[in-house]
Coordinates of C-alpha atoms in Angstrom, one line a residue:
M28 CA 42.0 34.8 -28.0
A29 CA 43.1 38.9 -28.0
R30 CA 39.7 39.3 -30.3
L31 CA 37.7 37.3 -27.5
V32 CA 38.3 40.1 -24.6
L33 CA 38.8 42.3 -27.1
T34 CA 34.9 41.4 -27.8
V35 CA 34.0 41.5 -24.0
L36 CA 35.5 45.1 -23.3
F37 CA 33.8 46.2 -26.3
A38 CA 30.5 44.5 -24.8
L39 CA 31.0 45.9 -21.0
A40 CA 31.6 49.1 -21.8
T41 CA 29.0 50.0 -24.8
A42 CA 26.3 48.2 -21.7
G43 CA 26.0 50.2 -19.5
C44 CA 26.1 53.9 -21.3
G45 CA 22.1 52.6 -23.3
I46 CA 24.1 52.0 -26.5
L47 CA 22.6 48.9 -27.0
Y48 CA 19.0 49.5 -26.2
K49 CA 17.3 52.6 -25.2
Q50 CA 14.4 52.2 -22.5
P51 CA 11.8 54.1 -23.5
I52 CA 10.7 56.4 -19.4
Y53 CA 6.8 57.5 -19.0
Q54 CA 6.3 59.7 -16.0
G55 CA 2.1 60.9 -14.9
N56 CA -1.3 60.0 -15.7
L57 CA -2.2 57.2 -17.2
V58 CA -5.6 59.4 -18.9
D59 CA -7.7 57.0 -20.7
K60 CA -8.8 58.5 -24.1
S61 CA -12.7 56.9 -23.1
A62 CA -12.3 58.8 -19.7
V63 CA -12.1 62.3 -20.8
E64 CA -14.4 61.5 -23.4
Q65 CA -16.9 60.8 -20.3
L66 CA -16.4 64.3 -19.1
Q67 CA -19.7 66.6 -19.0
V68 CA -20.0 69.8 -16.8
G69 CA -21.4 70.0 -14.0
M70 CA -19.1 66.8 -12.9
S71 CA -18.5 67.3 -9.2
K72 CA -15.0 66.1 -7.7
Q73 CA -15.8 63.1 -6.8
Q74 CA -17.1 62.6 -9.7
V75 CA -13.5 63.2 -11.9
E76 CA -11.9 61.2 -9.7
A77 CA -13.2 58.1 -9.7
L78 CA -12.9 58.6 -13.6
L79 CA -9.7 60.1 -14.2
G80 CA -8.1 59.4 -11.0
T81 CA -6.4 61.8 -8.6
P82 CA -4.8 64.5 -10.5
S83 CA -0.5 64.6 -10.5
I84 CA -0.7 68.4 -9.6
A85 CA -3.4 69.9 -6.6
D86 CA -3.0 73.5 -6.4
P87 CA -2.7 74.1 -2.5
F88 CA -3.5 78.0 -3.7
H89 CA -6.0 76.8 -6.3
H90 CA -8.8 74.4 -5.1
Q91 CA -10.9 75.2 -8.6
R92 CA -7.8 73.2 -11.0
W93 CA -6.5 70.7 -11.4
D94 CA -3.4 69.1 -13.6
Y95 CA -2.6 65.7 -14.6
T96 CA 1.1 65.9 -16.5
A97 CA 3.0 63.7 -18.2
S98 CA 5.8 62.1 -19.9
Q99 CA 7.4 60.9 -21.7
R100 CA 11.3 60.6 -22.8
A101 CA 13.1 58.2 -25.6
G102 CA 16.1 57.6 -24.5
R103 CA 18.5 59.3 -21.9
T104 CA 20.2 61.9 -24.2
N105 CA 15.8 62.9 -26.5
H106 CA 14.0 65.1 -26.0
T107 CA 10.7 65.3 -23.1
E108 CA 7.7 65.9 -24.2
I109 CA 5.3 67.1 -21.8
K110 CA 1.8 66.9 -21.8
T111 CA -0.8 68.4 -18.9
L112 CA -4.7 68.1 -20.1
T113 CA -6.2 70.7 -17.2
L114 CA -9.5 70.6 -15.4
F115 CA -10.7 74.0 -13.5
F116 CA -14.0 74.4 -11.4
Q117 CA -16.5 76.6 -10.2
N118 CA -18.7 76.3 -6.6
D119 CA -16.7 71.7 -6.9
A120 CA -18.0 71.1 -10.1
L121 CA -16.2 71.2 -13.8
A122 CA -17.5 73.9 -15.2
R123 CA -14.2 73.3 -18.8
W124 CA -10.6 71.4 -19.3
E125 CA -8.7 72.3 -21.6
G126 CA -5.0 70.5 -22.6
E127 CA -4.0 67.3 -24.2
Y128 CA -2.7 64.1 -22.9
F129 CA -0.7 61.0 -24.5
P130 CA -4.3 58.6 -25.3
E131 CA -3.0 56.3 -28.1
Q132 CA 0.3 55.8 -25.9
D133 CA -0.9 55.5 -22.8
E134 CA -2.8 52.3 -24.4
A135 CA -0.1 51.2 -25.7
L136 CA 1.1 51.9 -22.5
A137 CA -1.2 50.0 -20.2
D138 CA -1.4 47.4 -22.8
K139 CA 2.6 46.3 -21.5
M140 CA 1.8 47.3 -18.2
R141 CA -1.0 44.7 -18.6
K142 CA 1.4 41.8 -19.4
F143 CA 3.5 42.5 -16.5
G144 CA 1.2 42.0 -14.4
N145 CA 1.2 46.6 -12.8
L146 CA -2.5 46.4 -14.3
P147 CA -5.8 44.7 -12.9
K148 CA -7.8 41.9 -15.0
D149 CA -10.1 43.4 -16.8
K150 CA -13.3 40.7 -16.6
K151 CA -14.4 41.0 -20.3
K152 CA -11.4 39.4 -21.7
G153 CA -9.5 37.8 -19.6
S154 CA -6.4 39.7 -19.3
R155 CA -4.9 42.4 -17.3
R156 CA -6.9 45.7 -17.6

């Protein structure tokens, strides 16, 4: 009986502190690798927004710069990795882009989110996309 009580107390004590399971934390824009590959110099802001979505940071002081920022962390105490894809416009046309993002992780995360119904269905495969 004492062993059972001790086991239950240990399980309750460790359940809330993340020792047993550390869920990865993702924040920011899911930038699709194929969408970034479709970027072309001269695209309008509307075309870029239709392709990549709304930027996570639209600086009110720099209207000609958009930042798509994403971060990931594997656990509560692990290092947070931050990546930013920055797009530069001239006269509301895409001039250049630089930076990096999580292309492989974004695809894997998008596949996970389809299972939970957070993304629309992919009509070709019958799965969610």
